[in-house]
XYZ file of C-alpha atoms in Angstrom:
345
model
C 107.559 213.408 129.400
C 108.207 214.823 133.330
C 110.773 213.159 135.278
C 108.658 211.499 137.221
C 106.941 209.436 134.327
C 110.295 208.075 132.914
C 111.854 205.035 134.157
C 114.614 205.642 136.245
C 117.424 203.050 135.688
C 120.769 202.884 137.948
C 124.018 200.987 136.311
C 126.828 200.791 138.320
C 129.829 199.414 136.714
C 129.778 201.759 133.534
C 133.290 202.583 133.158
C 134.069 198.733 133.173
C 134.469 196.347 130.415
C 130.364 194.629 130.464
C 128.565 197.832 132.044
C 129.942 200.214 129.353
C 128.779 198.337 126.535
C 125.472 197.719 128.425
C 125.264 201.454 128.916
C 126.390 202.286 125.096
C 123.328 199.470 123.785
C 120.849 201.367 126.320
C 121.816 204.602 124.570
C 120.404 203.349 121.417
C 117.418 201.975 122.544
C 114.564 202.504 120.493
C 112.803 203.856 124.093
C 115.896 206.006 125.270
C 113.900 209.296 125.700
C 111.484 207.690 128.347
C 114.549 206.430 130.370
C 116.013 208.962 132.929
C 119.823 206.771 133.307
C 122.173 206.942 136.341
C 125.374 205.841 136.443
C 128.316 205.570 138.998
C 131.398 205.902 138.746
C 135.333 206.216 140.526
C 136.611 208.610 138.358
C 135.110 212.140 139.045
C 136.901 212.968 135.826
C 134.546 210.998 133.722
C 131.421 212.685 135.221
C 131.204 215.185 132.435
C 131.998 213.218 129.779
C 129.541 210.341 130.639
C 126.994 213.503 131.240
C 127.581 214.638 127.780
C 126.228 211.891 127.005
C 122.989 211.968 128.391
C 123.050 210.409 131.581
C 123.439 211.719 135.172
C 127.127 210.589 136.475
C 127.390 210.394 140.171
C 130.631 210.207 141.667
C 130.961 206.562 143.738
C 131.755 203.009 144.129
C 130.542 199.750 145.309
C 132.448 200.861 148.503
C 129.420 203.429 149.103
C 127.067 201.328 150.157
C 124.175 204.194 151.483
C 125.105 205.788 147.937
C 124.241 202.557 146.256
C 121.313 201.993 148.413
C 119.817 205.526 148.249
C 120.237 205.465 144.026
C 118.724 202.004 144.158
C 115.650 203.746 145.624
C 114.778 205.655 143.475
C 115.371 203.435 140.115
C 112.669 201.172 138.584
C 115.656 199.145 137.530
C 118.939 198.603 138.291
C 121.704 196.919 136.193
C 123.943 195.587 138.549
C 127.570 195.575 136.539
C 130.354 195.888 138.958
C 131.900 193.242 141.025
C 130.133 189.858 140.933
C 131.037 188.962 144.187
C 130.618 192.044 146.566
C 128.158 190.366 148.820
C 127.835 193.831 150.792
C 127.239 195.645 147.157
C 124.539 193.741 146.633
C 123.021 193.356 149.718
C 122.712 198.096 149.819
C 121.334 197.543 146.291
C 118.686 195.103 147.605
C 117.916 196.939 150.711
C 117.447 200.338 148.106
C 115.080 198.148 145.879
C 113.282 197.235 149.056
C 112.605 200.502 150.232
C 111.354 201.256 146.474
C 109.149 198.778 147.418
C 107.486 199.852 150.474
C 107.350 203.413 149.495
C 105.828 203.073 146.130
C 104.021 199.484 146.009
C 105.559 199.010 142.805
C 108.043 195.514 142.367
C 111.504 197.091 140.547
C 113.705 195.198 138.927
C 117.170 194.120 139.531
C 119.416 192.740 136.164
C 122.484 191.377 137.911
C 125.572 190.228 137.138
C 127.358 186.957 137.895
C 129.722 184.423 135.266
C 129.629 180.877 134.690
C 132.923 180.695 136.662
C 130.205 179.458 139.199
C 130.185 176.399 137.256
C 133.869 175.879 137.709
C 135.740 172.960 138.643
C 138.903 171.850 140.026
C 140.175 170.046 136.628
C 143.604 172.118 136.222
C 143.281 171.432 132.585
C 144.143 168.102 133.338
C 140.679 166.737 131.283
C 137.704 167.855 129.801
C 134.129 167.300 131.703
C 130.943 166.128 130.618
C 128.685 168.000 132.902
C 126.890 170.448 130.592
C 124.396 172.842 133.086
C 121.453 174.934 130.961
C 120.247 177.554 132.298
C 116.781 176.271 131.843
C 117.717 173.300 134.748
C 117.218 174.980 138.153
C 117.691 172.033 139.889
C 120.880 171.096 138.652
C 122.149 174.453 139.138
C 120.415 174.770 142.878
C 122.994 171.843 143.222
C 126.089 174.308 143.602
C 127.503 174.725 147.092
C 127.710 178.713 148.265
C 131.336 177.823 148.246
C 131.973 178.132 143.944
C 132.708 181.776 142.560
C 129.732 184.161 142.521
C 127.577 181.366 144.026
C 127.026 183.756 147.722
C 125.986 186.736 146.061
C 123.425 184.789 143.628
C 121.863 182.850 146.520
C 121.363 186.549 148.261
C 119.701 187.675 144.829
C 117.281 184.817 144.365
C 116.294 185.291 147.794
C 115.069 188.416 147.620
C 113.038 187.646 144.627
C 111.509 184.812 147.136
C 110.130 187.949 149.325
C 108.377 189.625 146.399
C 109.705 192.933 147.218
C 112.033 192.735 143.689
C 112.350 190.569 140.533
C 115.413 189.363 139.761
C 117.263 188.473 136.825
C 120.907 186.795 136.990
C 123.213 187.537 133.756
C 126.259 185.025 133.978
C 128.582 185.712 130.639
C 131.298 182.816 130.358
C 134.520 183.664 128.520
C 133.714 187.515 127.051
C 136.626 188.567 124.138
C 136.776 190.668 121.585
C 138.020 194.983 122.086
C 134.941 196.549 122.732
C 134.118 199.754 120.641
C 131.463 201.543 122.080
C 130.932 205.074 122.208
C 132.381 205.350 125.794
C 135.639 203.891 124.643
C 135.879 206.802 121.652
C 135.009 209.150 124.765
C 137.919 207.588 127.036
C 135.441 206.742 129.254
C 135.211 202.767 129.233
C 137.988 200.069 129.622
C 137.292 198.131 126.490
C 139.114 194.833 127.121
C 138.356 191.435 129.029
C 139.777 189.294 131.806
C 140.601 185.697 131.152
C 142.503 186.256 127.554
C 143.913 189.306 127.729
C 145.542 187.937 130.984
C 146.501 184.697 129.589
C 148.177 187.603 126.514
C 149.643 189.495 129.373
C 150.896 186.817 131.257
C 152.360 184.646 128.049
C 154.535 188.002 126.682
C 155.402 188.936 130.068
C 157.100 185.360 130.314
C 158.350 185.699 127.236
C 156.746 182.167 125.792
C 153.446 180.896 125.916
C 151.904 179.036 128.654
C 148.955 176.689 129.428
C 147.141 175.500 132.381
C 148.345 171.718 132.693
C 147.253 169.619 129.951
C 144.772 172.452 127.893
C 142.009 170.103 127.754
C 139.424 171.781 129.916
C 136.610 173.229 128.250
C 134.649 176.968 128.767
C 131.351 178.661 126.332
C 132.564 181.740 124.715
C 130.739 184.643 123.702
C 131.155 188.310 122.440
C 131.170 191.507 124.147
C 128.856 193.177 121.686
C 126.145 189.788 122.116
C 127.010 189.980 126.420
C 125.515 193.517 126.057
C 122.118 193.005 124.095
C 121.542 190.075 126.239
C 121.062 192.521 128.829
C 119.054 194.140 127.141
C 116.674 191.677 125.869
C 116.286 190.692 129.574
C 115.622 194.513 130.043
C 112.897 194.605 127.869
C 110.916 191.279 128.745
C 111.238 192.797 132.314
C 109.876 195.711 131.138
C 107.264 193.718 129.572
C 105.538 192.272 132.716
C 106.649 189.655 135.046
C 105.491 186.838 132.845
C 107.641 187.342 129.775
C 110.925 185.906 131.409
C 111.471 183.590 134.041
C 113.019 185.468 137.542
C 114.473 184.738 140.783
C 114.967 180.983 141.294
C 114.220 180.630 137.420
C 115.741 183.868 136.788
C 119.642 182.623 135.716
C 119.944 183.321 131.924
C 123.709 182.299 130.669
C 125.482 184.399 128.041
C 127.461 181.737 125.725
C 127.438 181.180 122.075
C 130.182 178.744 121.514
C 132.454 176.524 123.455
C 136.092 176.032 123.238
C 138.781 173.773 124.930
C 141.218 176.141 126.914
C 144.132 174.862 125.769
C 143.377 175.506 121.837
C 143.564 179.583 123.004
C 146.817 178.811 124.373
C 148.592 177.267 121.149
C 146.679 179.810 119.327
C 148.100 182.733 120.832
C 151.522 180.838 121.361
C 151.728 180.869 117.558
C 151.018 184.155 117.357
C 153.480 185.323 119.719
C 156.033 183.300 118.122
C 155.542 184.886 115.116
C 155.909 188.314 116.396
C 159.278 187.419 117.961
C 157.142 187.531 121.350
C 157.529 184.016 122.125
C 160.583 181.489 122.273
C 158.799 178.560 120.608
C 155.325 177.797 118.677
C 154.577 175.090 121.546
C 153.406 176.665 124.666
C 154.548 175.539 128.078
C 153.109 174.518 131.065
C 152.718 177.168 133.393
C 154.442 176.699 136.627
C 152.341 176.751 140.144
C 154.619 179.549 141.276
C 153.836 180.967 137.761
C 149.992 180.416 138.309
C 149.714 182.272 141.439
C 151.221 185.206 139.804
C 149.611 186.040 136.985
C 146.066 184.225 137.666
C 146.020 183.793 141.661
C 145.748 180.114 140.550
C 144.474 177.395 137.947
C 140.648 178.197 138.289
C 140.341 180.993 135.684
C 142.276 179.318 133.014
C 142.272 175.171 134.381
C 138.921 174.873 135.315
C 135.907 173.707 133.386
C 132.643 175.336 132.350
C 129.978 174.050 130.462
C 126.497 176.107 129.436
C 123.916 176.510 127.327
C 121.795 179.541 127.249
C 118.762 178.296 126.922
C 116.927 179.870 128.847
C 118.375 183.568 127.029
C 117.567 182.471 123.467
C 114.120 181.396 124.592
C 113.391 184.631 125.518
C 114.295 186.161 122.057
C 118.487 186.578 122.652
C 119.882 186.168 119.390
C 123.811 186.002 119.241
C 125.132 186.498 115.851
C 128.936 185.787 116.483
C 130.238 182.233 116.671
C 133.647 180.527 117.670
C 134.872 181.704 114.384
C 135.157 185.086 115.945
C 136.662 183.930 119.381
C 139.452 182.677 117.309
C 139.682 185.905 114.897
C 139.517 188.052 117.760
C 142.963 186.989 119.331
C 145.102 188.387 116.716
C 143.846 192.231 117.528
C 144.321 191.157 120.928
C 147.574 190.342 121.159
C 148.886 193.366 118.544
C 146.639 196.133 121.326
C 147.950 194.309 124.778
C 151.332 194.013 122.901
C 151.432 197.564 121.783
C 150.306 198.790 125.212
C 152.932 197.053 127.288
C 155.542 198.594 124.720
C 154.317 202.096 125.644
């Protein structure tokens, strides 16, 4: 197959935490050998390495916007991985897709990604809510001011979709956990580890006790690294498919949960793990102070807030999580023995 006959798909994001594991699921892909794959990356160290690989590594970040613009161009699809809210980022990638557009006549396709952190309230997990959004109710979500996390850059993605010049298809993962093992993290390549927990680890040993956002009773959807990543790609391939196989632009928001859990339950869980370890002064966490807050988590929104999904929308389109709950709460004791390990070194 000539170059020109494969589908040319740009991923920026790949040495990160959800593009890495999207990249290591593409790899396998039962199609692989008709894709032509371009990543970016920082680190002009891990150019050969991600080469070896398969994949042509361009040196770069979202800071580059004519880079990201001119790779953009010349992609049938691009899987946008990096920063959720680099408004400028998104807006080069959309003006590449654009000029795809015009120059070829053919619609490309832009996978992006955003969090349900734009579902996020102000509930310092004081209480638990009992708005629940799906991803199937547009209208409910289209009532979220521009002001809530990620909610700018969305509104600039769905808009584009409006002008027909791209189809657009908005990933938003809630709480990710579990040590990602990919190929790319054998290689050195890819940070395997999350945000939210691993800072809440980070933050509880570094303390030297266990903490908790107010009252712990706020409530988030959970799901796994290895289930964020083949949402992607089951998005990927009913895009693929035709413009009819998934919904896109305004009904383009597919959520990535499979599970919910109340906040605080993480924080007594890891609390008692600590403890045991001789990590943590007590088995009860404590409230985190506001000076304490603004240090380790620039405030209570990550950790206080609530967020409630369903991914409807991504199972009706064939996304099939296997890993409950049960594994948010098994994953926290590898968690803790790698951050803790890591901080000793």
């Amino acid at each position: 197959m000539s170059t020109s006959e494969k589908t040319h798909i740009f991923i920026t994001g790949v040495t990160g935490y959800i593009g890495g594991s999207v990249l290591s699921v593409l790899l396998s892909h039962p199609r692989v050998k008709s894709f032509r794959i371009t990543v970016l990356t920082r680190s002009p160290e891990k150019v050969v390495p991600l080469n070896s690989l398969g994949v042509v590594a361009v040196v770069g970040s979202n800071q580059d916007l004519e880079k990201l613009t001119e790779y953009a161009r010349n992609s049938d699809v691009v899987f946008a991985c990096a920063d959720s809210d680099d408004l400028q980022a998104a807006k080069a990638i959309l003006l590449g897709l654009k000029k795809r557009y015009d120059e070829t006549g053919k619609v490309p396709i832009l996978i992006h990604t955003s969090g349900t952190g734009v579902l996020s309230d102000n509930a310092a997990g004081d209480y638990a809510t009992d708005k629940v959004y799906s991803d199937l109710d547009i209208p409910l979500i289209e009532t979220l001011p521009k002001t809530q996390p990620h909610r700018e850059v969305d509104i600039e993605v769905v808009a584009a979709d409006e002008k027909g010049y791209v189809r657009t298809y908005i990933v938003l993962p809630s709480t990710i956990y579990g040590i990602a093992n990919t190929s790319l993290v054998k290689l050195g390549i890819q940070n395997p580890y999350s945000k939210q927990i691993p800072n809440l680890i980070k933050a509880s040993i570094d303390r030297k006790q266990g903490g908790v956002v107010g009252k712990g009773l706020n409530l988030w959807p959970n799901v796994h690294i290895s289930d964020t990543a083949t949402l992607y790609i089951t998005i990927f391939d009913a895009a693929i498919r035709g413009p009819g196989e998934a919904g896109h632009g305004r009904e383009g928001f597919y959520f990535g949960e499979n599970g919910e859990h109340r906040v605080g339950r993480i924080s007594e869980v890891i609390t008692e793990l600590l403890f045991e370890v001789k990590l943590g002064k007590s088995a009860e966490p404590t409230v985190f102070t506001k000076d304490e807050l603004q240090k380790y988590f620039r405030g209570a929104r990550s950790l206080g807030s609530n967020s409630r999904a369903r991914a409807d929308r991504s199972k009706l389109i064939g996304w099939k999580p296997v890993h409950s709950v049960d594994s948010l709460w098994a994953s926290l004791k590898p968690e803790i023995e790698a951050i803790a390990e890591i901080q000793n070194n």
